Each structure stands twice: as C-alpha cells, then as structure tokens.
C-alpha cells in the first residue's frame, strides 16, 4: 500500500490544476482567434460597402416648383451618370440617367434613393415622398 504525504498530494493536485488551466487557456485562445477572424471579415465587408456607396455618387439638383423646361435644361448640363432632381415644394424625387452620348433616360427612384436624399437634406425639415 502506497501512502502519500500531504506535500505529494498537493503537488499532484497542483500539476492536475495547471494542466486543466493550460487546456482552458488553449481553448480560449482558439475561440479568440475565431472571433477576431470574424470581426476582421465583417470590418472588411463594411469598409467595402462604404467604398462602393461613396464611389456610386450621383448628381443632385434642387429644383423647387420648376417647370419641365427648367428641369430638362438643368439635366442636360450634367455629366454622364445618375441625376436626381428634388422638389421640396411638391415633395417629389425624379431620377434620370444621363448617357455618354448626351441622351437621358427617366428612371424610377428606389426607396433607398429617397431615404438617402432625405438624410442628405435633413436640414430642410421637409421629407420627400417614397416612390409608389
């Protein structure tokens, strides 16, 4: 029969405890690496979406209660790309696409377009209507 002194028992328990602590620390490190990788991926996706949103900017023309001729004249002067014509008197948004050859197309503004324009002109305290 083996007998252990209190010191031997304490050393054995201490070694088991250190082994368990090392295993827990390794598991925590593995979990922390996974969390950091997920956060890094999310940060990259968020940065890319901001870059794409800022690079896809469109011209915005404020034309309050103007005639169709005034609206057309202001659109013709724009470079190729999307053009929004906002009218805060009538609370409307019109979207146009100016092509490279100078022709224009009438497009329907999306709810996201209207929301972005409302945020851009929040100081007006008048909100443009969502498209139907």
N, CA and C atoms as an extended XYZ file, in Angstrom:
396
Properties=species:S:1:pos:R:3:atomname:S:1:resname:S:1:resid:I:1 pbc="F F F"
N         0.819       -1.150        0.000 N   UNK     1
C         0.000        0.000        0.000 CA  UNK     1
C         0.884        1.240        0.000 C   UNK     1
N         0.557        2.158       -0.928 N   UNK     2
C         1.341        3.375       -1.016 CA  UNK     2
C         0.664        4.447       -0.167 C   UNK     2
N         1.480        5.157        0.465 N   UNK     3
C         0.965        6.294        1.215 CA  UNK     3
C         1.628        7.554        0.684 C   UNK     3
N         0.833        8.582        0.563 N   UNK     4
C         1.324        9.872        0.067 CA  UNK     4
C         1.289       10.864        1.212 C   UNK     4
N         2.309       11.643        1.253 N   UNK     5
C         2.313       12.718        2.248 CA  UNK     5
C         1.474       13.877        1.730 C   UNK     5
N         1.157       14.787        2.594 N   UNK     6
C         0.363       15.947        2.203 CA  UNK     6
C         1.056       16.754        1.100 C   UNK     6
N         2.376       16.831        1.145 N   UNK     7
C         3.121       17.579        0.135 CA  UNK     7
C         2.997       16.920       -1.220 C   UNK     7
N         3.072       15.578       -1.275 N   UNK     8
C         2.946       14.857       -2.538 CA  UNK     8
C         1.538       15.018       -3.111 C   UNK     8
N         0.534       14.954       -2.244 N   UNK     9
C        -0.842       15.136       -2.705 CA  UNK     9
C        -1.047       16.552       -3.266 C   UNK     9
N        -0.484       17.526       -2.573 N   UNK    10
C        -0.614       18.904       -3.013 CA  UNK    10
C         0.068       19.098       -4.356 C   UNK    10
N         1.254       18.506       -4.529 N   UNK    11
C         1.982       18.611       -5.800 CA  UNK    11
C         1.203       17.940       -6.936 C   UNK    11
N         0.598       16.792       -6.676 N   UNK    12
C        -0.180       16.078       -7.687 CA  UNK    12
C        -1.420       16.892       -8.075 C   UNK    12
N        -2.118       17.448       -7.108 N   UNK    13
C        -3.297       18.263       -7.386 CA  UNK    13
C        -2.903       19.539       -8.130 C   UNK    13
N        -1.770       20.106       -7.741 N   UNK    14
C        -1.297       21.322       -8.402 CA  UNK    14
C        -0.957       21.042       -9.860 C   UNK    14
N        -0.335       19.912      -10.144 N   UNK    15
C         0.004       19.546      -11.524 CA  UNK    15
C        -1.259       19.336      -12.346 C   UNK    15
N        -2.281       18.681      -11.785 N   UNK    16
C        -3.545       18.481      -12.490 CA  UNK    16
C        -4.225       19.821      -12.753 C   UNK    16
N        -4.180       20.689      -11.752 N   UNK    17
C        -4.807       22.001      -11.893 CA  UNK    17
C        -4.112       22.824      -12.989 C   UNK    17
N        -2.783       22.777      -13.035 N   UNK    18
C        -2.042       23.504      -14.062 CA  UNK    18
C        -2.342       22.946      -15.449 C   UNK    18
N        -2.473       21.639      -15.545 N   UNK    19
C        -2.808       21.016      -16.822 CA  UNK    19
C        -4.187       21.444      -17.299 C   UNK    19
N        -5.149       21.501      -16.403 N   UNK    20
C        -6.501       21.936      -16.748 CA  UNK    20
C        -6.501       23.412      -17.153 C   UNK    20
N        -5.756       24.236      -16.426 N   UNK    21
C        -5.669       25.661      -16.753 CA  UNK    21
C        -5.034       25.872      -18.123 C   UNK    21
N        -4.033       25.079      -18.450 N   UNK    22
C        -3.381       25.187      -19.752 CA  UNK    22
C        -4.363       24.821      -20.859 C   UNK    22
N        -5.173       23.776      -20.642 N   UNK    23
C        -6.165       23.371      -21.633 CA  UNK    23
C        -7.228       24.452      -21.816 C   UNK    23
N        -7.675       25.053      -20.728 N   UNK    24
C        -8.677       26.131      -20.810 CA  UNK    24
C        -8.097       27.324      -21.553 C   UNK    24
N        -6.853       27.667      -21.268 N   UNK    25
C        -6.210       28.801      -21.938 CA  UNK    25
C        -6.080       28.536      -23.432 C   UNK    25
N        -5.759       27.310      -23.811 N   UNK    26
C        -5.641       26.959      -25.228 CA  UNK    26
C        -6.994       27.054      -25.916 C   UNK    26
N        -8.047       26.600      -25.264 N   UNK    27
C        -9.396       26.709      -25.828 CA  UNK    27
C        -9.809       28.164      -25.987 C   UNK    27
N        -9.523       28.985      -24.975 N   UNK    28
C        -9.848       30.408      -25.052 CA  UNK    28
C        -9.095       31.086      -26.180 C   UNK    28
N        -7.840       30.729      -26.376 N   UNK    29
C        -7.041       31.315      -27.445 CA  UNK    29
C        -7.626       30.939      -28.808 C   UNK    29
N        -8.062       29.690      -28.941 N   UNK    30
C        -8.673       29.234      -30.183 CA  UNK    30
C        -9.971       29.999      -30.458 C   UNK    30
N       -10.782       30.189      -29.434 N   UNK    31
C       -12.031       30.929      -29.581 CA  UNK    31
C       -11.740       32.384      -29.922 C   UNK    31
N       -10.756       32.992      -29.266 N   UNK    32
C       -10.403       34.386      -29.541 CA  UNK    32
C        -9.928       34.563      -30.975 C   UNK    32
N        -9.184       33.598      -31.505 N   UNK    33
C        -8.735       33.686      -32.894 CA  UNK    33
C        -9.930       33.658      -33.844 C   UNK    33
N       -10.902       32.793      -33.584 N   UNK    34
C       -12.090       32.703      -34.426 CA  UNK    34
C       -12.886       34.009      -34.378 C   UNK    34
N       -13.050       34.569      -33.192 N   UNK    35
C       -13.789       35.823      -33.045 CA  UNK    35
C       -13.080       36.938      -33.796 C   UNK    35
N       -11.770       37.016      -33.665 N   UNK    36
C       -11.004       38.057      -34.345 CA  UNK    36
C       -11.087       37.898      -35.862 C   UNK    36
N       -11.071       36.664      -36.350 N   UNK    37
C       -11.187       36.449      -37.789 CA  UNK    37
C       -12.560       36.894      -38.281 C   UNK    37
N       -13.612       36.579      -37.530 N   UNK    38
C       -14.960       37.000      -37.908 CA  UNK    38
C       -15.091       38.519      -37.889 C   UNK    38
N       -14.511       39.164      -36.880 N   UNK    39
C       -14.555       40.620      -36.812 CA  UNK    39
C       -13.771       41.246      -37.958 C   UNK    39
N       -12.646       40.662      -38.296 N   UNK    40
C       -11.852       41.180      -39.413 CA  UNK    40
C       -12.625       41.079      -40.715 C   UNK    40
N       -13.283       39.963      -40.925 N   UNK    41
C       -14.081       39.782      -42.140 CA  UNK    41
C       -15.217       40.794      -42.186 C   UNK    41
N       -15.906       40.964      -41.065 N   UNK    42
C       -17.020       41.916      -41.014 CA  UNK    42
C       -16.528       43.338      -41.268 C   UNK    42
N       -15.368       43.681      -40.744 N   UNK    43
C       -14.811       45.009      -40.961 CA  UNK    43
C       -14.477       45.219      -42.428 C   UNK    43
N       -13.930       44.222      -43.072 N   UNK    44
C       -13.602       44.332      -44.497 CA  UNK    44
C       -14.861       44.509      -45.343 C   UNK    44
N       -15.897       43.767      -45.031 N   UNK    45
C       -17.150       43.882      -45.775 CA  UNK    45
C       -17.755       45.270      -45.579 C   UNK    45
N       -17.731       45.767      -44.350 N   UNK    46
C       -18.276       47.088      -44.065 CA  UNK    46
C       -17.486       48.174      -44.790 C   UNK    46
N       -16.173       48.078      -44.778 N   UNK    47
C       -15.341       49.069      -45.468 CA  UNK    47
C       -15.591       49.035      -46.974 C   UNK    47
N       -15.742       47.857      -47.534 N   UNK    48
C       -16.007       47.743      -48.974 CA  UNK    48
C       -17.355       48.347      -49.330 C   UNK    48
N       -18.361       48.141      -48.479 N   UNK    49
C       -19.679       48.708      -48.769 CA  UNK    49
C       -19.648       50.225      -48.700 C   UNK    49
N       -18.887       50.799      -47.760 N   UNK    50
C       -18.753       52.257      -47.711 CA  UNK    50
C       -18.044       52.775      -48.951 C   UNK    50
N       -17.022       52.046      -49.389 N   UNK    51
C       -16.291       52.468      -50.581 CA  UNK    51
C       -17.193       52.448      -51.802 C   UNK    51
N       -17.965       51.382      -51.961 N   UNK    52
C       -18.857       51.283      -53.111 CA  UNK    52
C       -19.964       52.332      -53.055 C   UNK    52
N       -20.485       52.593      -51.875 N   UNK    53
C       -21.546       53.593      -51.748 CA  UNK    53
C       -21.024       54.990      -52.063 C   UNK    53
N       -19.815       55.295      -51.633 N   UNK    54
C       -19.290       56.628      -51.883 CA  UNK    54
C       -18.853       56.796      -53.327 C   UNK    54
N       -18.432       55.711      -53.983 N   UNK    55
C       -17.997       55.821      -55.367 CA  UNK    55
C       -19.178       55.885      -56.328 C   UNK    55
N       -20.355       55.484      -55.870 N   UNK    56
C       -21.536       55.483      -56.729 CA  UNK    56
C       -22.378       56.731      -56.490 C   UNK    56
N       -21.713       57.861      -56.291 N   UNK    57
C       -22.457       59.086      -56.013 CA  UNK    57
C       -23.118       59.605      -57.282 C   UNK    57
N       -24.205       60.300      -57.093 N   UNK    58
C       -24.972       60.828      -58.207 CA  UNK    58
C       -25.133       62.329      -58.016 C   UNK    58
N       -25.380       63.010      -59.107 N   UNK    59
C       -25.629       64.444      -59.045 CA  UNK    59
C       -27.029       64.685      -58.506 C   UNK    59
N       -27.161       65.700      -57.673 N   UNK    60
C       -28.456       66.056      -57.108 CA  UNK    60
C       -28.728       67.511      -57.464 C   UNK    60
N       -29.863       67.739      -58.104 N   UNK    61
C       -30.272       69.087      -58.495 CA  UNK    61
C       -31.513       69.436      -57.694 C   UNK    61
N       -31.463       70.570      -57.024 N   UNK    62
C       -32.616       71.040      -56.272 CA  UNK    62
C       -33.377       72.016      -57.166 C   UNK    62
N       -34.585       71.648      -57.529 N   UNK    63
C       -35.391       72.440      -58.460 CA  UNK    63
C       -36.800       72.522      -57.886 C   UNK    63
N       -37.025       73.504      -57.029 N   UNK    64
C       -38.305       73.623      -56.324 CA  UNK    64
C       -39.347       74.305      -57.192 C   UNK    64
N       -40.425       73.581      -57.441 N   UNK    65
C       -41.576       74.075      -58.204 CA  UNK    65
C       -41.167       74.641      -59.565 C   UNK    65
N       -40.260       73.932      -60.237 N   UNK    66
C       -39.795       74.407      -61.541 CA  UNK    66
C       -40.572       73.720      -62.664 C   UNK    66
N       -40.520       74.333      -63.823 N   UNK    67
C       -41.247       73.796      -64.976 CA  UNK    67
C       -40.461       72.638      -65.594 C   UNK    67
N       -41.098       71.922      -66.500 N   UNK    68
C       -40.446       70.800      -67.180 CA  UNK    68
C       -39.262       71.292      -68.008 C   UNK    68
N       -39.388       72.484      -68.609 N   UNK    69
C       -38.287       73.033      -69.414 CA  UNK    69
C       -37.084       73.352      -68.535 C   UNK    69
N       -37.310       73.923      -67.362 N   UNK    70
C       -36.216       74.223      -66.440 CA  UNK    70
C       -35.544       72.937      -65.970 C   UNK    70
N       -36.351       71.943      -65.710 N   UNK    71
C       -35.826       70.646      -65.261 CA  UNK    71
C       -34.956       70.012      -66.352 C   UNK    71
N       -35.461       70.009      -67.587 N   UNK    72
C       -34.696       69.429      -68.699 CA  UNK    72
C       -33.399       70.191      -68.943 C   UNK    72
N       -33.445       71.510      -68.844 N   UNK    73
C       -32.242       72.315      -69.060 CA  UNK    73
C       -31.189       72.038      -67.998 C   UNK    73
N       -31.605       71.809      -66.773 N   UNK    74
C       -30.634       71.523      -65.718 CA  UNK    74
C       -30.050       70.120      -65.844 C   UNK    74
N       -30.818       69.185      -66.373 N   UNK    75
C       -30.323       67.816      -66.542 CA  UNK    75
C       -29.315       67.736      -67.679 C   UNK    75
N       -29.551       68.467      -68.752 N   UNK    76
C       -28.672       68.420      -69.924 CA  UNK    76
C       -27.262       68.880      -69.564 C   UNK    76
N       -27.130       69.752      -68.587 N   UNK    77
C       -25.822       70.297      -68.206 CA  UNK    77
C       -24.994       69.322      -67.378 C   UNK    77
N       -25.565       68.218      -66.962 N   UNK    78
C       -24.870       67.268      -66.087 CA  UNK    78
C       -24.001       66.298      -66.880 C   UNK    78
N       -22.971       65.775      -66.203 N   UNK    79
C       -22.110       64.751      -66.796 CA  UNK    79
C       -22.852       63.418      -66.809 C   UNK    79
N       -22.269       62.454      -67.508 N   UNK    80
C       -22.885       61.124      -67.608 CA  UNK    80
C       -22.986       60.492      -66.223 C   UNK    80
N       -24.111       59.855      -65.971 N   UNK    81
C       -24.347       59.188      -64.699 CA  UNK    81
C       -25.760       59.454      -64.202 C   UNK    81
N       -26.012       59.045      -62.970 N   UNK    82
C       -27.328       59.244      -62.367 CA  UNK    82
C       -27.497       60.692      -61.933 C   UNK    82
N       -28.703       61.200      -62.128 N   UNK    83
C       -29.042       62.560      -61.715 CA  UNK    83
C       -30.387       62.508      -61.000 C   UNK    83
N       -30.438       63.094      -59.807 N   UNK    84
C       -31.685       63.198      -59.064 CA  UNK    84
C       -32.125       64.654      -59.087 C   UNK    84
N       -33.403       64.866      -59.363 N   UNK    85
C       -33.986       66.198      -59.298 CA  UNK    85
C       -34.983       66.178      -58.150 C   UNK    85
N       -34.687       66.976      -57.111 N   UNK    86
C       -35.542       67.002      -55.935 CA  UNK    86
C       -36.360       68.288      -55.929 C   UNK    86
N       -37.600       68.160      -55.525 N   UNK    87
C       -38.525       69.285      -55.458 CA  UNK    87
C       -39.166       69.248      -54.069 C   UNK    87
N       -38.705       70.156      -53.187 N   UNK    88
C       -39.209       70.156      -51.818 CA  UNK    88
C       -40.570       70.829      -51.697 C   UNK    88
N       -40.954       71.617      -52.666 N   UNK    89
C       -42.281       72.233      -52.638 CA  UNK    89
C       -43.339       71.158      -52.870 C   UNK    89
N       -43.115       70.324      -53.877 N   UNK    90
C       -44.055       69.245      -54.197 CA  UNK    90
C       -43.681       67.918      -53.551 C   UNK    90
N       -42.535       67.883      -52.836 N   UNK    91
C       -42.036       66.696      -52.120 CA  UNK    91
C       -41.846       65.504      -53.053 C   UNK    91
N       -41.223       65.746      -54.202 N   UNK    92
C       -41.023       64.676      -55.187 CA  UNK    92
C       -39.534       64.505      -55.508 C   UNK    92
N       -39.225       63.325      -56.015 N   UNK    93
C       -37.881       62.992      -56.490 CA  UNK    93
C       -38.030       62.380      -57.876 C   UNK    93
N       -37.237       62.860      -58.811 N   UNK    94
C       -37.175       62.261      -60.140 CA  UNK    94
C       -35.749       61.805      -60.378 C   UNK    94
N       -35.608       60.656      -60.999 N   UNK    95
C       -34.284       60.099      -61.251 CA  UNK    95
C       -34.085       59.974      -62.755 C   UNK    95
N       -32.924       60.392      -63.207 N   UNK    96
C       -32.570       60.331      -64.624 CA  UNK    96
C       -31.205       59.694      -64.769 C   UNK    96
N       -30.989       59.092      -65.923 N   UNK    97
C       -29.664       58.565      -66.271 CA  UNK    97
C       -29.199       59.320      -67.506 C   UNK    97
N       -28.096       60.054      -67.352 N   UNK    98
C       -27.510       60.768      -68.474 CA  UNK    98
C       -26.465       59.842      -69.083 C   UNK    98
N       -26.643       59.497      -70.352 N   UNK    99
C       -25.727       58.592      -71.043 CA  UNK    99
C       -24.544       59.368      -71.619 C   UNK    99
N       -23.520       58.640      -72.036 N   UNK   100
C       -22.313       59.259      -72.592 CA  UNK   100
C       -22.600       60.053      -73.858 C   UNK   100
N       -23.599       59.628      -74.619 N   UNK   101
C       -23.917       60.327      -75.876 CA  UNK   101
C       -24.827       61.543      -75.656 C   UNK   101
N       -25.168       61.859      -74.393 N   UNK   102
C       -25.969       63.036      -74.090 CA  UNK   102
C       -27.450       62.781      -73.963 C   UNK   102
N       -27.900       61.577      -74.247 N   UNK   103
C       -29.317       61.263      -74.098 CA  UNK   103
C       -29.635       61.000      -72.627 C   UNK   103
N       -30.891       61.200      -72.277 N   UNK   104
C       -31.308       60.962      -70.892 CA  UNK   104
C       -32.431       59.940      -70.847 C   UNK   104
N       -32.426       59.152      -69.800 N   UNK   105
C       -33.478       58.171      -69.553 CA  UNK   105
C       -34.150       58.508      -68.227 C   UNK   105
N       -35.441       58.340      -68.163 N   UNK   106
C       -36.181       58.540      -66.921 CA  UNK   106
C       -36.234       57.205      -66.187 C   UNK   106
N       -35.815       57.204      -64.929 N   UNK   107
C       -35.822       56.000      -64.101 CA  UNK   107
C       -36.709       56.234      -62.886 C   UNK   107
N       -37.146       55.154      -62.267 N   UNK   108
C       -37.906       55.265      -61.027 CA  UNK   108
C       -36.930       55.255      -59.856 C   UNK   108
N       -37.018       56.246      -58.959 N   UNK   109
C       -36.136       56.221      -57.784 CA  UNK   109
C       -36.568       55.113      -56.827 C   UNK   109
N       -35.599       54.484      -56.209 N   UNK   110
C       -35.901       53.433      -55.235 CA  UNK   110
C       -36.151       54.059      -53.870 C   UNK   110
N       -36.652       53.272      -52.966 N   UNK   111
C       -36.852       53.761      -51.597 CA  UNK   111
C       -35.520       54.105      -50.950 C   UNK   111
N       -34.487       53.353      -51.286 N   UNK   112
C       -33.156       53.647      -50.750 CA  UNK   112
C       -32.663       55.000      -51.255 C   UNK   112
N       -32.934       55.310      -52.523 N   UNK   113
C       -32.557       56.615      -53.082 CA  UNK   113
C       -33.247       57.738      -52.319 C   UNK   113
N       -34.548       57.596      -52.111 N   UNK   114
C       -35.325       58.633      -51.428 CA  UNK   114
C       -34.850       58.781      -49.980 C   UNK   114
N       -34.589       57.671      -49.333 N   UNK   115
C       -34.110       57.719      -47.952 CA  UNK   115
C       -32.770       58.437      -47.865 C   UNK   115
N       -31.855       58.132      -48.776 N   UNK   116
C       -30.540       58.781      -48.787 CA  UNK   116
C       -30.679       60.280      -49.028 C   UNK   116
N       -31.558       60.663      -49.932 N   UNK   117
C       -31.771       62.086      -50.214 CA  UNK   117
C       -32.407       62.794      -49.017 C   UNK   117
N       -33.342       62.141      -48.347 N   UNK   118
C       -33.933       62.727      -47.145 CA  UNK   118
C       -32.890       62.941      -46.060 C   UNK   118
N       -31.946       62.010      -45.932 N   UNK   119
C       -30.873       62.177      -44.957 CA  UNK   119
C       -29.932       63.303      -45.369 C   UNK   119
N       -29.664       63.404      -46.654 N   UNK   120
C       -28.768       64.439      -47.159 CA  UNK   120
C       -29.354       65.836      -46.933 C   UNK   120
N       -30.673       65.957      -47.053 N   UNK   121
C       -31.344       67.239      -46.900 CA  UNK   121
C       -32.166       67.297      -45.611 C   UNK   121
N       -31.670       66.680      -44.558 N   UNK   122
C       -32.412       66.649      -43.291 CA  UNK   122
C       -32.620       68.046      -42.729 C   UNK   122
N       -31.730       68.969      -43.039 N   UNK   123
C       -31.854       70.343      -42.534 CA  UNK   123
C       -33.081       71.058      -43.107 C   UNK   123
N       -33.655       70.549      -44.178 N   UNK   124
C       -34.821       71.172      -44.808 CA  UNK   124
C       -36.099       70.971      -43.990 C   UNK   124
N       -36.118       69.973      -43.131 N   UNK   125
C       -37.289       69.640      -42.315 CA  UNK   125
C       -38.518       69.310      -43.158 C   UNK   125
N       -38.300       68.997      -44.421 N   UNK   126
C       -39.353       68.549      -45.327 CA  UNK   126
C       -38.872       67.246      -45.932 C   UNK   126
N       -39.704       66.249      -45.958 N   UNK   127
C       -39.275       64.945      -46.436 CA  UNK   127
C       -39.909       64.614      -47.776 C   UNK   127
N       -39.092       64.123      -48.635 N   UNK   128
C       -39.542       63.697      -49.960 CA  UNK   128
C       -40.328       62.407      -49.814 C   UNK   128
N       -41.278       62.182      -50.698 N   UNK   129
C       -42.132       61.005      -50.633 CA  UNK   129
C       -41.432       59.779      -51.206 C   UNK   129
N       -41.736       58.635      -50.598 N   UNK   130
C       -41.264       57.361      -51.129 CA  UNK   130
C       -41.982       57.087      -52.437 C   UNK   130
N       -41.291       56.472      -53.389 N   UNK   131
C       -41.973       56.129      -54.646 CA  UNK   131
C       -43.018       55.057      -54.395 C   UNK   131
N       -43.998       55.030      -55.218 N   UNK   132
C       -45.088       54.056      -55.092 CA  UNK   132
C       -44.682       52.719      -55.616 C   UNK   132
